[in-house]
Short mmCIF file of C-alpha atoms in Angstrom, two decimals:
data_model
loop_
_atom_site.label_atom_id
_atom_site.label_comp_id
_atom_site.label_asym_id
_atom_site.label_seq_id
_atom_site.Cartn_x
_atom_site.Cartn_y
_atom_site.Cartn_z
CA MET A 1 86.66 137.00 46.51
CA VAL A 2 83.26 135.38 46.68
CA MET A 3 83.13 131.84 47.92
CA GLY A 4 80.07 129.72 47.78
CA SER A 5 78.60 126.34 48.37
CA THR A 6 75.57 124.82 46.70
CA MET A 7 73.02 126.85 48.62
CA LYS A 8 74.87 129.50 50.64
CA GLU A 9 76.94 132.44 49.45
CA TYR A 10 79.86 133.74 51.44
CA GLN A 11 82.01 136.76 50.76
CA ILE A 12 85.46 137.27 52.29
CA ILE A 13 86.93 140.75 51.92
CA ASN A 14 89.43 143.08 53.56
CA SER A 15 87.85 144.29 56.77
CA LYS A 16 86.59 147.84 56.98
CA LYS A 17 87.10 150.23 59.89
CA LYS A 18 83.32 150.84 59.96
CA ASP A 19 82.85 147.19 61.06
CA ILE A 20 85.15 147.43 64.10
CA ASP A 21 82.32 147.14 66.65
CA GLU A 22 81.03 143.94 65.03
CA ILE A 23 84.58 142.59 64.79
CA MET A 24 85.16 143.27 68.49
CA ALA A 25 81.84 141.56 69.30
CA ILE A 26 83.03 138.44 67.44
CA LEU A 27 86.26 138.53 69.44
CA LYS A 28 84.23 138.87 72.64
CA ASP A 29 82.24 135.76 71.61
CA ALA A 30 85.51 133.93 70.95
CA LYS A 31 86.92 134.89 74.35
CA ALA A 32 83.80 133.55 76.06
CA PHE A 33 84.02 130.32 74.04
CA LEU A 34 87.70 129.85 74.95
CA LYS A 35 86.94 130.53 78.61
CA SER A 36 84.07 127.99 78.57
CA TYR A 37 86.51 125.11 78.29
CA GLY A 38 89.17 126.48 80.58
CA SER A 39 91.51 128.16 78.12
CA SER A 40 93.54 131.11 79.32
CA GLN A 41 94.00 132.19 75.67
CA TRP A 42 92.72 135.75 75.04
CA GLN A 43 91.47 136.10 78.62
CA ASP A 44 93.39 139.30 79.22
CA SER A 45 92.91 142.43 77.11
CA TYR A 46 94.25 140.73 73.95
CA PRO A 47 93.41 141.31 71.17
CA LYS A 48 92.94 145.02 71.67
CA LYS A 49 90.86 147.20 69.40
CA GLU A 50 93.98 149.16 68.40
CA LEU A 51 95.65 145.98 67.16
CA ILE A 52 92.66 145.09 65.00
CA LEU A 53 92.46 148.65 63.63
CA ASP A 54 96.16 148.41 62.75
CA ASP A 55 95.52 145.07 60.99
CA ILE A 56 92.70 146.72 59.03
CA LYS A 57 94.90 149.68 58.13
CA LYS A 58 97.63 147.31 56.87
CA LYS A 59 94.99 145.35 54.91
CA ASN A 60 95.88 142.18 56.84
CA HIS A 61 92.43 141.71 58.39
CA TYR A 62 89.64 139.86 56.62
CA SER A 63 85.92 139.58 57.25
CA CYS A 64 83.61 136.78 56.16
CA PHE A 65 80.06 137.80 55.37
CA TYR A 66 77.09 135.47 54.97
CA GLU A 67 73.88 136.98 53.62
CA GLY A 68 75.23 140.43 54.52
CA ASN A 69 76.07 139.49 58.11
CA LEU A 70 79.63 139.59 59.43
CA VAL A 71 80.17 136.03 60.68
CA GLY A 72 83.92 135.44 60.86
CA ILE A 73 87.28 137.19 60.91
CA MET A 74 91.01 136.53 60.67
CA THR A 75 94.34 138.25 60.21
CA ILE A 76 96.90 137.11 57.63
CA THR A 77 100.52 138.26 57.84
CA THR A 78 103.61 137.46 55.78
CA TYR A 79 105.96 136.97 58.74
CA ASP A 80 105.75 136.23 62.45
CA GLU A 81 108.81 136.34 64.69
CA ASN A 82 107.13 133.81 66.99
CA TYR A 83 107.79 131.20 64.30
CA ASP A 84 111.55 131.79 64.20
CA VAL A 85 112.18 129.03 66.78
CA VAL A 86 110.25 125.76 66.97
CA TYR A 87 110.82 123.26 69.76
CA ASN A 88 110.47 119.52 69.16
CA GLY A 89 109.93 119.98 65.43
CA SER A 90 110.39 122.37 62.56
CA PHE A 91 108.63 124.42 59.93
CA SER A 92 109.40 124.11 56.23
CA ASN A 93 111.80 126.60 54.68
CA ASN A 94 109.01 127.95 52.46
CA ASN A 95 107.86 131.54 52.38
CA TYR A 96 104.61 131.55 54.32
CA TYR A 97 101.52 133.36 55.44
CA ALA A 98 100.61 133.28 59.12
CA ILE A 99 97.00 133.22 60.25
CA HIS A 100 96.09 134.88 63.53
CA ARG A 101 93.01 135.87 65.45
CA ILE A 102 90.62 133.66 63.52
CA ALA A 103 87.18 133.78 65.11
CA VAL A 104 83.58 133.01 64.23
CA LYS A 105 80.41 134.64 65.56
CA ALA A 106 78.86 132.38 68.22
CA GLU A 107 75.65 131.58 66.34
CA TYR A 108 77.61 130.59 63.22
CA ARG A 109 80.01 128.15 64.88
CA ASN A 110 79.99 124.65 63.37
CA HIS A 111 78.75 125.98 60.02
CA GLY A 112 82.08 125.68 58.22
CA ILE A 113 82.99 129.38 58.45
CA ALA A 114 86.47 128.76 59.89
CA LYS A 115 87.20 126.24 57.13
CA LYS A 116 86.12 128.81 54.54
CA LEU A 117 88.48 131.35 56.12
CA LEU A 118 91.35 128.85 56.01
CA ALA A 119 90.60 128.00 52.38
CA PHE A 120 90.52 131.71 51.51
CA ALA A 121 93.97 132.19 53.11
CA GLU A 122 95.31 129.20 51.18
CA ASN A 123 93.94 130.53 47.88
CA LEU A 124 95.37 133.97 48.62
CA ALA A 125 98.75 132.40 49.35
CA ILE A 126 98.75 130.37 46.15
CA SER A 127 97.78 133.42 44.09
CA ASN A 128 100.84 135.19 45.54
CA ASP A 129 103.19 132.23 44.98
CA ILE A 130 103.31 131.41 48.70
CA HIS A 131 103.16 127.67 49.41
CA SER A 132 102.80 127.44 53.16
CA ILE A 133 100.44 128.61 55.90
CA ARG A 134 101.47 128.66 59.55
CA ILE A 135 99.16 128.95 62.53
CA ASP A 136 99.37 128.28 66.25
CA THR A 137 96.96 127.64 69.05
CA HIS A 138 96.78 127.10 72.78
CA GLN A 139 97.31 123.59 74.10
CA VAL A 140 93.76 123.36 75.44
CA ASN A 141 92.12 124.76 72.30
CA ILE A 142 90.97 121.34 71.11
CA PRO A 143 88.33 122.75 68.71
CA MET A 144 91.03 124.67 66.80
CA GLN A 145 93.37 121.69 66.83
CA ARG A 146 90.62 119.51 65.35
CA LEU A 147 89.82 122.14 62.73
CA LEU A 148 93.45 122.38 61.65
CA LEU A 149 93.93 118.62 61.40
CA SER A 150 90.67 118.26 59.46
CA ALA A 151 91.91 120.93 57.03
CA SER A 152 95.18 118.98 56.46
CA TYR A 153 97.44 121.12 58.62
CA SER A 154 100.28 119.22 60.27
CA TYR A 155 101.45 119.65 63.83
CA VAL A 156 105.10 120.77 63.65
CA GLY A 157 106.12 121.49 67.24
CA ILE A 158 105.92 124.07 69.99
CA ILE A 159 106.56 127.80 69.82
CA HIS A 160 106.93 130.35 72.59
CA LEU A 161 105.17 133.65 72.11
CA LYS A 162 107.47 136.64 72.35
CA GLU A 163 104.83 138.84 73.93
CA ASN A 164 105.17 139.24 77.66
CA GLN A 165 102.64 136.61 78.72
CA ASP A 166 102.65 134.05 81.53
CA ASP A 167 100.96 131.56 79.23
CA TYR A 168 103.27 131.69 76.21
CA VAL A 169 103.45 128.08 74.94
CA ARG A 170 101.57 127.34 71.71
CA LEU A 171 101.17 124.35 69.41
CA ALA A 172 102.38 125.17 65.91
CA TYR A 173 100.85 123.87 62.68
CA GLU A 174 101.71 124.25 59.01
CA LYS A 175 100.11 123.37 55.72
CA ILE A 176 102.28 123.08 52.64
CA PHE A 177 100.71 123.13 49.19
#
């Protein structure tokens, strides 16, 4: 799918194994950005290269290119057990896509790449008769919270990650369309 604005052309496609080093570099940028404002999110070995390669193999991983450069990434899944229980709120009963590991190359932050990735996921969902997107983020990840609210996602409560992590509480969001 090619997405564009008036002057800039973007292309979002299934990620390719050959791009794994660039994908991991984007994740490294994201880890440094998260750390810069005190977030413990992704500060361990997560997400590992093997996880991303598995996402690519399953065709759940997407890459955003701008003028031939890989500038953003995300994973889209059809189910996430972490969303089975929501505290202090609830998700809709809709079938959904879940977005994970969304990240933008450092020099392309604040250029609308993350919004383009979200819009791509929404269009993909609609084309597959899915009418909800779920996503979660760390409590101190204010930039992601602002992005989600600006893209009309609603805060729906708190989830607890099932992975064995000390820092397992996440804010959950959903967009219904």
